[in-house]
mmCIF file of C-alpha atoms in Angstrom:
data_model
loop_
_atom_site.group_PDB
_atom_site.id
_atom_site.type_symbol
_atom_site.label_atom_id
_atom_site.label_comp_id
_atom_site.label_asym_id
_atom_site.label_seq_id
_atom_site.Cartn_x
_atom_site.Cartn_y
_atom_site.Cartn_z
ATOM 1 C CA MET A 76 -11.672 -2.346 23.491
ATOM 2 C CA LYS A 77 -13.005 0.586 21.456
ATOM 3 C CA ALA A 78 -11.528 -0.410 18.105
ATOM 4 C CA ILE A 79 -13.337 -2.572 15.581
ATOM 5 C CA ILE A 80 -11.421 -5.654 14.470
ATOM 6 C CA LYS A 81 -11.176 -5.201 10.720
ATOM 7 C CA PRO A 82 -8.479 -5.372 8.013
ATOM 8 C CA ARG A 83 -7.078 -2.309 6.289
ATOM 9 C CA ILE A 84 -9.068 -3.086 3.130
ATOM 10 C CA ASP A 85 -12.828 -3.433 2.823
ATOM 11 C CA LEU A 86 -13.520 -7.058 1.985
ATOM 12 C CA ALA A 87 -17.309 -6.764 2.205
ATOM 13 C CA ASN A 88 -18.341 -3.718 0.165
ATOM 14 C CA ARG A 89 -16.343 -4.130 -3.019
ATOM 15 C CA THR A 90 -17.363 -3.124 -6.520
ATOM 16 C CA SER A 91 -18.001 -6.059 -8.845
ATOM 17 C CA LEU A 92 -15.179 -5.428 -11.282
ATOM 18 C CA GLU A 93 -16.763 -7.491 -14.027
ATOM 19 C CA SER A 94 -19.588 -4.949 -14.173
ATOM 20 C CA VAL A 95 -17.398 -1.860 -14.650
ATOM 21 C CA ILE A 96 -14.313 -2.920 -16.646
ATOM 22 C CA PRO A 97 -12.914 -1.139 -18.605
ATOM 23 C CA LEU A 98 -12.671 1.909 -16.362
ATOM 24 C CA ALA A 99 -12.256 5.361 -17.877
ATOM 25 C CA THR A 100 -10.997 6.545 -14.492
ATOM 26 C CA PRO A 101 -8.959 4.285 -12.175
ATOM 27 C CA PHE A 102 -10.234 3.682 -8.681
ATOM 28 C CA ILE A 103 -6.815 3.953 -7.010
ATOM 29 C CA ILE A 104 -3.478 5.525 -7.877
ATOM 30 C CA ASN A 105 -0.523 4.834 -5.596
ATOM 31 C CA VAL A 106 1.941 7.710 -5.488
ATOM 32 C CA ASP A 107 5.158 7.058 -3.579
ATOM 33 C CA PRO A 108 6.397 10.026 -1.512
ATOM 34 C CA ALA A 109 9.644 8.141 -0.773
ATOM 35 C CA ASP A 110 11.167 4.921 -2.071
ATOM 36 C CA ILE A 111 13.480 4.687 0.939
ATOM 37 C CA CYS A 112 12.747 3.586 4.498
ATOM 38 C CA ASN A 113 14.297 3.998 7.925
ATOM 39 C CA PHE A 114 13.315 0.406 8.795
ATOM 40 C CA GLN A 115 14.893 -2.812 7.470
ATOM 41 C CA CYS A 116 11.995 -5.237 7.878
ATOM 42 C CA LYS A 117 12.709 -8.849 7.048
ATOM 43 C CA PHE A 118 9.704 -9.204 4.717
ATOM 44 C CA CYS A 119 10.348 -6.099 2.578
ATOM 45 C CA PRO A 120 12.815 -5.578 -0.297
ATOM 46 C CA THR A 121 13.137 -1.868 0.500
ATOM 47 C CA GLY A 122 14.640 -2.851 3.837
ATOM 48 C CA ASP A 123 17.491 -4.706 2.107
ATOM 49 C CA ARG A 124 19.919 -1.805 1.674
ATOM 50 C CA GLU A 125 22.411 -3.733 -0.458
ATOM 51 C CA LEU A 126 19.647 -4.986 -2.749
ATOM 52 C CA MET A 127 18.360 -1.448 -3.205
ATOM 53 C CA ARG A 128 21.823 -0.133 -4.089
ATOM 54 C CA ASN A 129 22.068 -2.755 -6.816
ATOM 55 C CA THR A 130 18.560 -2.296 -8.236
ATOM 56 C CA PRO A 131 18.322 0.224 -11.107
ATOM 57 C CA GLY A 132 15.754 2.905 -10.381
ATOM 58 C CA ARG A 133 15.794 2.449 -6.602
ATOM 59 C CA ASN A 134 17.193 4.607 -3.800
ATOM 60 C CA ILE A 135 15.829 7.637 -5.620
ATOM 61 C CA GLY A 136 14.955 9.228 -2.292
ATOM 62 C CA THR A 137 11.872 11.400 -1.985
ATOM 63 C CA MET A 138 9.472 12.694 -4.636
ATOM 64 C CA SER A 139 9.789 16.395 -5.405
ATOM 65 C CA PHE A 140 6.802 18.561 -4.631
ATOM 66 C CA ASP A 141 6.769 19.950 -8.189
ATOM 67 C CA LEU A 142 6.514 16.429 -9.596
ATOM 68 C CA PHE A 143 3.720 15.611 -7.169
ATOM 69 C CA LYS A 144 1.776 18.722 -8.177
ATOM 70 C CA LYS A 145 2.118 17.719 -11.835
ATOM 71 C CA ILE A 146 0.733 14.272 -11.018
ATOM 72 C CA VAL A 147 -2.259 15.694 -9.127
ATOM 73 C CA ASP A 148 -2.966 18.211 -11.893
ATOM 74 C CA ASP A 149 -2.890 15.335 -14.387
ATOM 75 C CA ILE A 150 -5.285 13.269 -12.274
ATOM 76 C CA CYS A 151 -7.726 16.174 -12.425
ATOM 77 C CA ASP A 152 -7.998 15.545 -16.194
ATOM 78 C CA PHE A 153 -9.929 12.320 -15.650
ATOM 79 C CA GLU A 154 -13.678 12.470 -16.239
ATOM 80 C CA GLN A 155 -14.295 12.124 -12.507
ATOM 81 C CA PRO A 156 -12.184 12.072 -9.329
ATOM 82 C CA ILE A 157 -10.369 8.855 -8.570
ATOM 83 C CA ARG A 158 -11.609 7.083 -5.454
ATOM 84 C CA VAL A 159 -8.309 6.926 -3.584
ATOM 85 C CA LEU A 160 -4.986 8.714 -3.897
ATOM 86 C CA ARG A 161 -2.729 6.391 -1.905
ATOM 87 C CA LEU A 162 0.415 8.153 -0.740
ATOM 88 C CA TYR A 163 2.413 5.006 -0.232
ATOM 89 C CA LYS A 164 4.209 2.306 -2.205
ATOM 90 C CA ASP A 165 7.761 1.191 -1.414
ATOM 91 C CA GLY A 166 9.120 3.412 1.343
ATOM 92 C CA GLU A 167 8.228 5.364 4.464
ATOM 93 C CA PRO A 168 6.040 8.334 3.391
ATOM 94 C CA LEU A 169 6.903 10.523 6.382
ATOM 95 C CA LEU A 170 10.512 10.727 5.205
ATOM 96 C CA ASN A 171 9.247 13.229 2.625
ATOM 97 C CA LYS A 172 9.417 16.683 4.222
ATOM 98 C CA ASN A 173 6.541 17.833 1.996
ATOM 99 C CA PHE A 174 4.182 15.016 2.984
ATOM 100 C CA ALA A 175 1.567 17.228 4.653
ATOM 101 C CA GLU A 176 1.670 19.685 1.764
ATOM 102 C CA MET A 177 1.108 16.808 -0.669
ATOM 103 C CA ILE A 178 -2.069 15.911 1.184
ATOM 104 C CA ARG A 179 -3.176 19.529 1.278
ATOM 105 C CA TYR A 180 -2.582 20.058 -2.443
ATOM 106 C CA ALA A 181 -4.481 16.915 -3.441
ATOM 107 C CA LYS A 182 -7.427 17.859 -1.237
ATOM 108 C CA LEU A 183 -7.423 21.427 -2.571
ATOM 109 C CA LYS A 184 -7.477 20.243 -6.196
ATOM 110 C CA LYS A 185 -10.291 17.742 -5.464
ATOM 111 C CA CYS A 186 -8.649 15.111 -7.663
ATOM 112 C CA CYS A 187 -9.810 12.237 -5.457
ATOM 113 C CA ASP A 188 -12.513 11.223 -3.021
ATOM 114 C CA ARG A 189 -9.988 10.172 -0.400
ATOM 115 C CA VAL A 190 -6.288 10.510 0.447
ATOM 116 C CA ASP A 191 -4.756 7.751 2.535
ATOM 117 C CA THR A 192 -1.349 6.422 3.512
ATOM 118 C CA THR A 193 0.479 3.630 5.307
ATOM 119 C CA THR A 194 3.311 4.416 7.737
ATOM 120 C CA ASN A 195 5.471 2.764 10.369
ATOM 121 C CA ALA A 196 4.688 5.815 12.564
ATOM 122 C CA SER A 197 8.259 6.114 13.854
ATOM 123 C CA LEU A 198 8.319 9.742 12.641
ATOM 124 C CA LEU A 199 4.761 10.528 13.712
ATOM 125 C CA THR A 200 5.562 13.246 16.248
ATOM 126 C CA PRO A 201 2.735 15.360 17.678
ATOM 127 C CA GLU A 202 3.797 18.243 15.442
ATOM 128 C CA LYS A 203 3.792 16.055 12.334
ATOM 129 C CA SER A 204 0.446 14.549 13.324
ATOM 130 C CA LEU A 205 -1.209 17.959 13.589
ATOM 131 C CA GLU A 206 0.208 18.971 10.183
ATOM 132 C CA ILE A 207 -1.139 15.811 8.546
ATOM 133 C CA ILE A 208 -4.545 16.051 10.209
ATOM 134 C CA ASP A 209 -4.867 19.736 9.342
ATOM 135 C CA ALA A 210 -3.925 18.992 5.726
ATOM 136 C CA GLY A 211 -6.969 16.723 5.461
ATOM 137 C CA LEU A 212 -5.710 13.127 5.427
ATOM 138 C CA ASP A 213 -8.724 10.816 5.254
ATOM 139 C CA ARG A 214 -7.174 7.574 6.455
ATOM 140 C CA ILE A 215 -3.928 6.380 8.021
ATOM 141 C CA ASN A 216 -2.829 2.747 8.257
ATOM 142 C CA ILE A 217 -0.149 2.218 10.898
ATOM 143 C CA SER A 218 2.088 -0.841 10.625
ATOM 144 C CA ILE A 219 3.283 -2.105 13.996
ATOM 145 C CA GLU A 220 6.353 -4.374 13.869
ATOM 146 C CA GLY A 221 6.403 -5.706 17.412
ATOM 147 C CA VAL A 222 4.936 -5.330 20.885
ATOM 148 C CA ASP A 223 8.180 -4.126 22.461
ATOM 149 C CA ALA A 224 11.467 -2.496 21.512
ATOM 150 C CA GLN A 225 13.343 -5.793 21.263
ATOM 151 C CA GLN A 226 10.918 -7.212 18.701
ATOM 152 C CA TYR A 227 11.343 -4.060 16.629
ATOM 153 C CA LEU A 228 15.103 -4.465 16.731
ATOM 154 C CA ASN A 229 14.896 -8.145 15.781
ATOM 155 C CA PHE A 230 12.343 -7.750 12.980
ATOM 156 C CA SER A 231 13.070 -4.279 11.582
ATOM 157 C CA LYS A 232 16.627 -3.567 12.739
ATOM 158 C CA PHE A 233 15.353 -0.322 14.214
ATOM 159 C CA LYS A 234 15.986 0.871 17.751
ATOM 160 C CA ILE A 235 12.680 2.383 18.771
ATOM 161 C CA ASP A 236 11.401 4.003 21.929
ATOM 162 C CA PHE A 237 8.307 1.817 22.096
ATOM 163 C CA GLU A 238 6.572 3.817 24.814
ATOM 164 C CA LYS A 239 7.081 7.020 22.824
ATOM 165 C CA LEU A 240 5.722 5.310 19.701
ATOM 166 C CA VAL A 241 2.534 4.335 21.551
ATOM 167 C CA GLU A 242 2.263 7.828 23.009
ATOM 168 C CA ASN A 243 2.554 9.420 19.558
ATOM 169 C CA ILE A 244 -0.054 7.070 18.089
ATOM 170 C CA ARG A 245 -2.367 7.922 20.964
ATOM 171 C CA PHE A 246 -1.840 11.628 20.245
ATOM 172 C CA PHE A 247 -2.814 11.166 16.605
ATOM 173 C CA TYR A 248 -5.928 9.236 17.604
ATOM 174 C CA GLU A 249 -7.032 11.873 20.088
ATOM 175 C CA HIS A 250 -6.599 14.704 17.544
ATOM 176 C CA ARG A 251 -7.561 12.855 14.333
ATOM 177 C CA LYS A 252 -10.808 14.717 13.565
ATOM 178 C CA ASN A 253 -12.299 12.909 10.526
ATOM 179 C CA CYS A 254 -9.213 10.844 9.710
ATOM 180 C CA GLU A 255 -9.879 7.127 10.063
ATOM 181 C CA MET A 256 -7.087 5.200 11.759
ATOM 182 C CA ILE A 257 -6.202 1.515 11.360
ATOM 183 C CA VAL A 258 -3.448 -0.213 13.340
ATOM 184 C CA LYS A 259 -2.235 -3.617 12.170
ATOM 185 C CA ILE A 260 0.534 -6.071 12.955
ATOM 186 C CA ASN A 261 2.092 -9.169 11.464
ATOM 187 C CA GLY A 262 0.612 -11.769 13.795
ATOM 188 C CA ASP A 263 2.490 -14.897 12.767
ATOM 189 C CA ILE A 264 5.551 -13.732 14.708
ATOM 190 C CA LEU A 265 3.533 -13.300 17.909
ATOM 191 C CA THR A 266 2.628 -15.701 20.684
ATOM 192 C CA PRO A 267 -1.010 -15.781 21.868
ATOM 193 C CA GLU A 268 0.047 -13.708 24.883
ATOM 194 C CA GLU A 269 1.701 -11.124 22.629
ATOM 195 C CA LYS A 270 -1.419 -10.895 20.479
ATOM 196 C CA ASP A 271 -3.423 -10.098 23.607
ATOM 197 C CA LYS A 272 -0.802 -7.497 24.501
ATOM 198 C CA PHE A 273 -1.136 -5.905 21.035
ATOM 199 C CA TYR A 274 -4.898 -5.532 21.507
ATOM 200 C CA ALA A 275 -4.423 -4.201 25.024
ATOM 201 C CA ILE A 276 -1.901 -1.556 23.936
ATOM 202 C CA PHE A 277 -3.625 -0.287 20.781
ATOM 203 C CA GLY A 278 -7.257 -1.376 21.079
ATOM 204 C CA ASP A 279 -8.432 1.877 22.656
ATOM 205 C CA ILE A 280 -6.351 4.275 20.546
ATOM 206 C CA THR A 281 -7.442 3.406 17.026
ATOM 207 C CA ASP A 282 -10.642 3.071 15.011
ATOM 208 C CA GLY A 283 -9.755 -0.288 13.509
ATOM 209 C CA ILE A 284 -7.289 -2.979 14.513
ATOM 210 C CA TYR A 285 -6.167 -6.198 12.862
ATOM 211 C CA ILE A 286 -3.676 -9.043 13.158
ATOM 212 C CA GLU A 287 -2.530 -10.068 9.681
ATOM 213 C CA SER A 288 -0.842 -13.247 8.469
ATOM 214 C CA ILE A 289 2.463 -13.513 6.622
ATOM 215 C CA MET A 290 2.485 -13.764 2.848
ATOM 216 C CA SER A 291 5.211 -13.485 0.211
ATOM 217 C CA CYS A 292 3.843 -10.837 -2.123
ATOM 218 C CA TRP A 293 6.998 -9.308 -3.614
ATOM 219 C CA PRO A 294 7.974 -10.818 -7.006
ATOM 220 C CA GLU A 295 11.527 -12.143 -7.180
ATOM 221 C CA PHE A 296 12.226 -11.431 -3.496
ATOM 222 C CA GLU A 297 12.963 -14.128 -0.962
ATOM 223 C CA LEU A 298 11.719 -13.422 2.558
ATOM 224 C CA ASN A 299 14.551 -13.144 5.061
ATOM 225 C CA ASP A 300 14.027 -15.671 7.850
ATOM 226 C CA VAL A 301 10.231 -15.229 7.725
ATOM 227 C CA HIS A 302 7.894 -18.135 7.041
ATOM 228 C CA VAL A 303 4.835 -17.728 4.827
ATOM 229 C CA ASN A 304 1.535 -18.775 6.378
ATOM 230 C CA THR A 305 0.370 -21.843 4.438
ATOM 231 C CA GLU A 306 -3.022 -22.120 6.149
ATOM 232 C CA VAL A 307 -4.667 -18.741 5.535
ATOM 233 C CA GLY A 308 -4.118 -15.614 3.443
ATOM 234 C CA ILE A 309 -3.040 -12.229 4.760
ATOM 235 C CA TYR A 310 -6.585 -11.350 5.913
ATOM 236 C CA LYS A 311 -7.350 -14.855 7.222
ATOM 237 C CA GLN A 312 -9.137 -15.683 3.969
ATOM 238 C CA GLU A 313 -8.925 -19.015 2.139
ATOM 239 C CA ILE A 314 -5.776 -19.484 0.085
ATOM 240 C CA LYS A 315 -6.911 -19.755 -3.502
ATOM 241 C CA GLU A 316 -5.024 -18.883 -6.664
ATOM 242 C CA VAL A 317 -6.433 -16.683 -9.407
ATOM 243 C CA LEU A 318 -5.032 -16.371 -12.921
ATOM 244 C CA VAL A 319 -6.325 -12.888 -13.694
ATOM 245 C CA CYS A 320 -4.753 -10.128 -11.622
ATOM 246 C CA PRO A 321 -7.595 -7.717 -10.812
ATOM 247 C CA TYR A 322 -5.387 -4.819 -9.686
ATOM 248 C CA VAL A 323 -4.264 -3.756 -13.164
ATOM 249 C CA PHE A 324 -7.877 -3.081 -14.128
ATOM 250 C CA TYR A 325 -8.524 -0.465 -11.450
ATOM 251 C CA SER A 326 -5.160 0.844 -10.228
ATOM 252 C CA PHE A 327 -1.536 1.585 -10.987
ATOM 253 C CA SER A 328 1.426 3.211 -9.243
ATOM 254 C CA ILE A 329 3.732 6.169 -9.696
ATOM 255 C CA ASN A 330 7.170 5.816 -8.147
ATOM 256 C CA ALA A 331 9.136 8.552 -6.411
ATOM 257 C CA ASP A 332 10.943 9.516 -9.635
ATOM 258 C CA GLY A 333 7.751 9.669 -11.711
ATOM 259 C CA VAL A 334 8.178 6.312 -13.418
ATOM 260 C CA ALA A 335 4.843 4.501 -13.494
ATOM 261 C CA SER A 336 4.444 0.820 -12.612
ATOM 262 C CA ALA A 337 1.488 -1.376 -13.428
ATOM 263 C CA CYS A 338 1.699 -2.945 -9.975
ATOM 264 C CA TYR A 339 2.144 -1.522 -6.486
ATOM 265 C CA LEU A 340 4.392 -4.511 -5.731
ATOM 266 C CA ASP A 341 6.831 -3.633 -8.533
ATOM 267 C CA TRP A 342 9.801 -2.971 -6.239
ATOM 268 C CA ALA A 343 12.341 -3.819 -8.973
ATOM 269 C CA ARG A 344 10.788 -1.570 -11.658
ATOM 270 C CA LYS A 345 10.195 -4.417 -14.083
ATOM 271 C CA LEU A 346 6.544 -3.600 -14.831
ATOM 272 C CA VAL A 347 7.060 -0.034 -16.063
ATOM 273 C CA ILE A 348 4.194 1.356 -18.148
ATOM 274 C CA GLY A 349 5.183 5.013 -18.519
ATOM 275 C CA ASP A 350 6.765 8.119 -17.021
ATOM 276 C CA VAL A 351 4.829 11.157 -15.826
ATOM 277 C CA GLY A 352 7.850 13.266 -16.689
ATOM 278 C CA THR A 353 7.090 12.809 -20.368
ATOM 279 C CA GLU A 354 3.446 11.635 -20.374
ATOM 280 C CA SER A 355 0.254 12.568 -18.594
ATOM 281 C CA VAL A 356 -1.253 10.287 -15.964
ATOM 282 C CA LYS A 357 -4.295 9.808 -18.176
ATOM 283 C CA GLU A 358 -2.132 8.825 -21.160
ATOM 284 C CA ILE A 359 -0.408 6.188 -19.049
ATOM 285 C CA TRP A 360 -3.725 4.768 -17.816
ATOM 286 C CA ASN A 361 -5.001 4.515 -21.391
ATOM 287 C CA GLY A 362 -1.650 3.465 -22.857
ATOM 288 C CA ASP A 363 -0.786 0.326 -24.781
ATOM 289 C CA LYS A 364 1.654 -1.019 -22.171
ATOM 290 C CA LEU A 365 -0.992 -1.322 -19.484
ATOM 291 C CA ARG A 366 -3.622 -2.500 -21.936
ATOM 292 C CA ASP A 367 -1.326 -5.245 -23.238
ATOM 293 C CA LEU A 368 -0.725 -6.429 -19.689
ATOM 294 C CA GLN A 369 -4.469 -6.511 -19.014
ATOM 295 C CA LYS A 370 -5.024 -8.589 -22.147
ATOM 296 C CA MET A 371 -2.286 -11.008 -21.120
ATOM 297 C CA PHE A 372 -4.049 -11.636 -17.823
ATOM 298 C CA LEU A 373 -7.448 -12.064 -19.475
ATOM 299 C CA ARG A 374 -5.949 -14.661 -21.811
ATOM 300 C CA LYS A 375 -4.937 -16.406 -18.560
ATOM 301 C CA GLU A 376 -1.267 -16.371 -19.464
ATOM 302 C CA ARG A 377 -0.075 -15.077 -16.087
ATOM 303 C CA LYS A 378 1.756 -18.241 -15.087
ATOM 304 C CA ALA A 379 4.048 -17.862 -18.087
ATOM 305 C CA HIS A 380 4.890 -14.245 -17.285
ATOM 306 C CA SER A 381 8.449 -13.760 -16.009
ATOM 307 C CA ILE A 382 7.443 -11.372 -13.189
ATOM 308 C CA CYS A 383 3.781 -12.069 -12.436
ATOM 309 C CA GLY A 384 3.903 -15.845 -12.805
ATOM 310 C CA GLU A 385 4.758 -16.666 -9.185
ATOM 311 C CA CYS A 386 3.162 -13.658 -7.483
ATOM 312 C CA GLY A 387 2.128 -14.576 -3.947
ATOM 313 C CA GLN A 388 -0.530 -11.881 -3.968
ATOM 314 C CA MET A 389 -2.495 -14.043 -6.405
ATOM 315 C CA THR A 390 -2.841 -16.785 -3.779
ATOM 316 C CA HIS A 391 -2.601 -15.122 -0.363
ATOM 317 C CA GLY A 392 -3.934 -11.607 -0.881
ATOM 318 C CA MET A 393 -6.801 -11.661 -3.349
ATOM 319 C CA PRO A 394 -9.866 -9.564 -2.512
ATOM 320 C CA ASP A 395 -11.342 -10.010 -6.025
ATOM 321 C CA ASN A 396 -11.697 -12.901 -8.477
ATOM 322 C CA ILE A 397 -12.664 -12.155 -12.073
ATOM 323 C CA ASP A 398 -11.280 -15.341 -13.644
ATOM 324 C CA GLN A 399 -14.672 -16.589 -14.809
ATOM 325 C CA TYR A 400 -15.329 -13.319 -16.675
ATOM 326 C CA SER A 401 -12.044 -13.282 -18.589
ATOM 327 C CA VAL A 402 -13.455 -14.057 -22.048
ATOM 328 C CA GLU A 403 -16.194 -11.443 -21.766
ATOM 329 C CA LEU A 404 -13.821 -8.805 -20.402
ATOM 330 C CA LEU A 405 -11.248 -9.483 -23.095
ATOM 331 C CA SER A 406 -13.870 -8.749 -25.739
ATOM 332 C CA ARG A 407 -14.646 -5.420 -24.052
ATOM 333 C CA ILE A 408 -11.121 -4.060 -23.961
#
């Protein structure tokens, strides 16, 4: 197998947040090209079509290119480029017809060190792949939802030509130039034999490969017939709860309609901190709404928060722990 077994995030070479907070420039900004998806995965609120119809601010569709350009231009106002512009949040990015042009514009404006995305790859035709690669995408994470067409239908309610999917992923890999490629799957639904099959199918057509574990990360969303792994976290790490959410100190998200959320898991739009239609990206990052949320976490009041109190990310998905620095960090901000 050519691929390196590694998760989609770097768990080893992380910045010690306690040494850099508060940040004048965020490390990561998630920008959602589309808040809709062609899949209906059991673990994801976006896949629940009825829920989305009844959630204010959802089913917006795709982000307009003019709005995206405004966001990128705003990001250029920071003192330095952000580390990552992540073209992904709630939906399937490739549903946006301007996706390649979004990449190209961000790279042209030099607003970030890296542009990456996460996709289910169902729309990753050879033509689309060449457009994305030519535009300058730096990294692509591909989410695989089964090792055959029947598993896709059972888990994502999507009828896929599995052989064509593999062929298209292979095409991207063979033409990727400098774009890093990670393929990952939800492993708790697989038998040991199916895990071997996953490695056999994708192990030679990607740079990195990983079998993740199931976690419940979406606030106020019950997983549909999917059981959370109670032994290990999403990246096989020890399950351990933190009180201070580290994400709000180095990242935030901009939804397809321009409304900004403090958290990339804010599917229900209940952690809104601004709107790029009426504010600049920099104003939102330095705004009182985000700062008040940061202070709440540093006072270790998360468990009493109506949205963040039961967040599964704080137990099963934590790459950083700054709990012990909360008093010092509170005095800084």
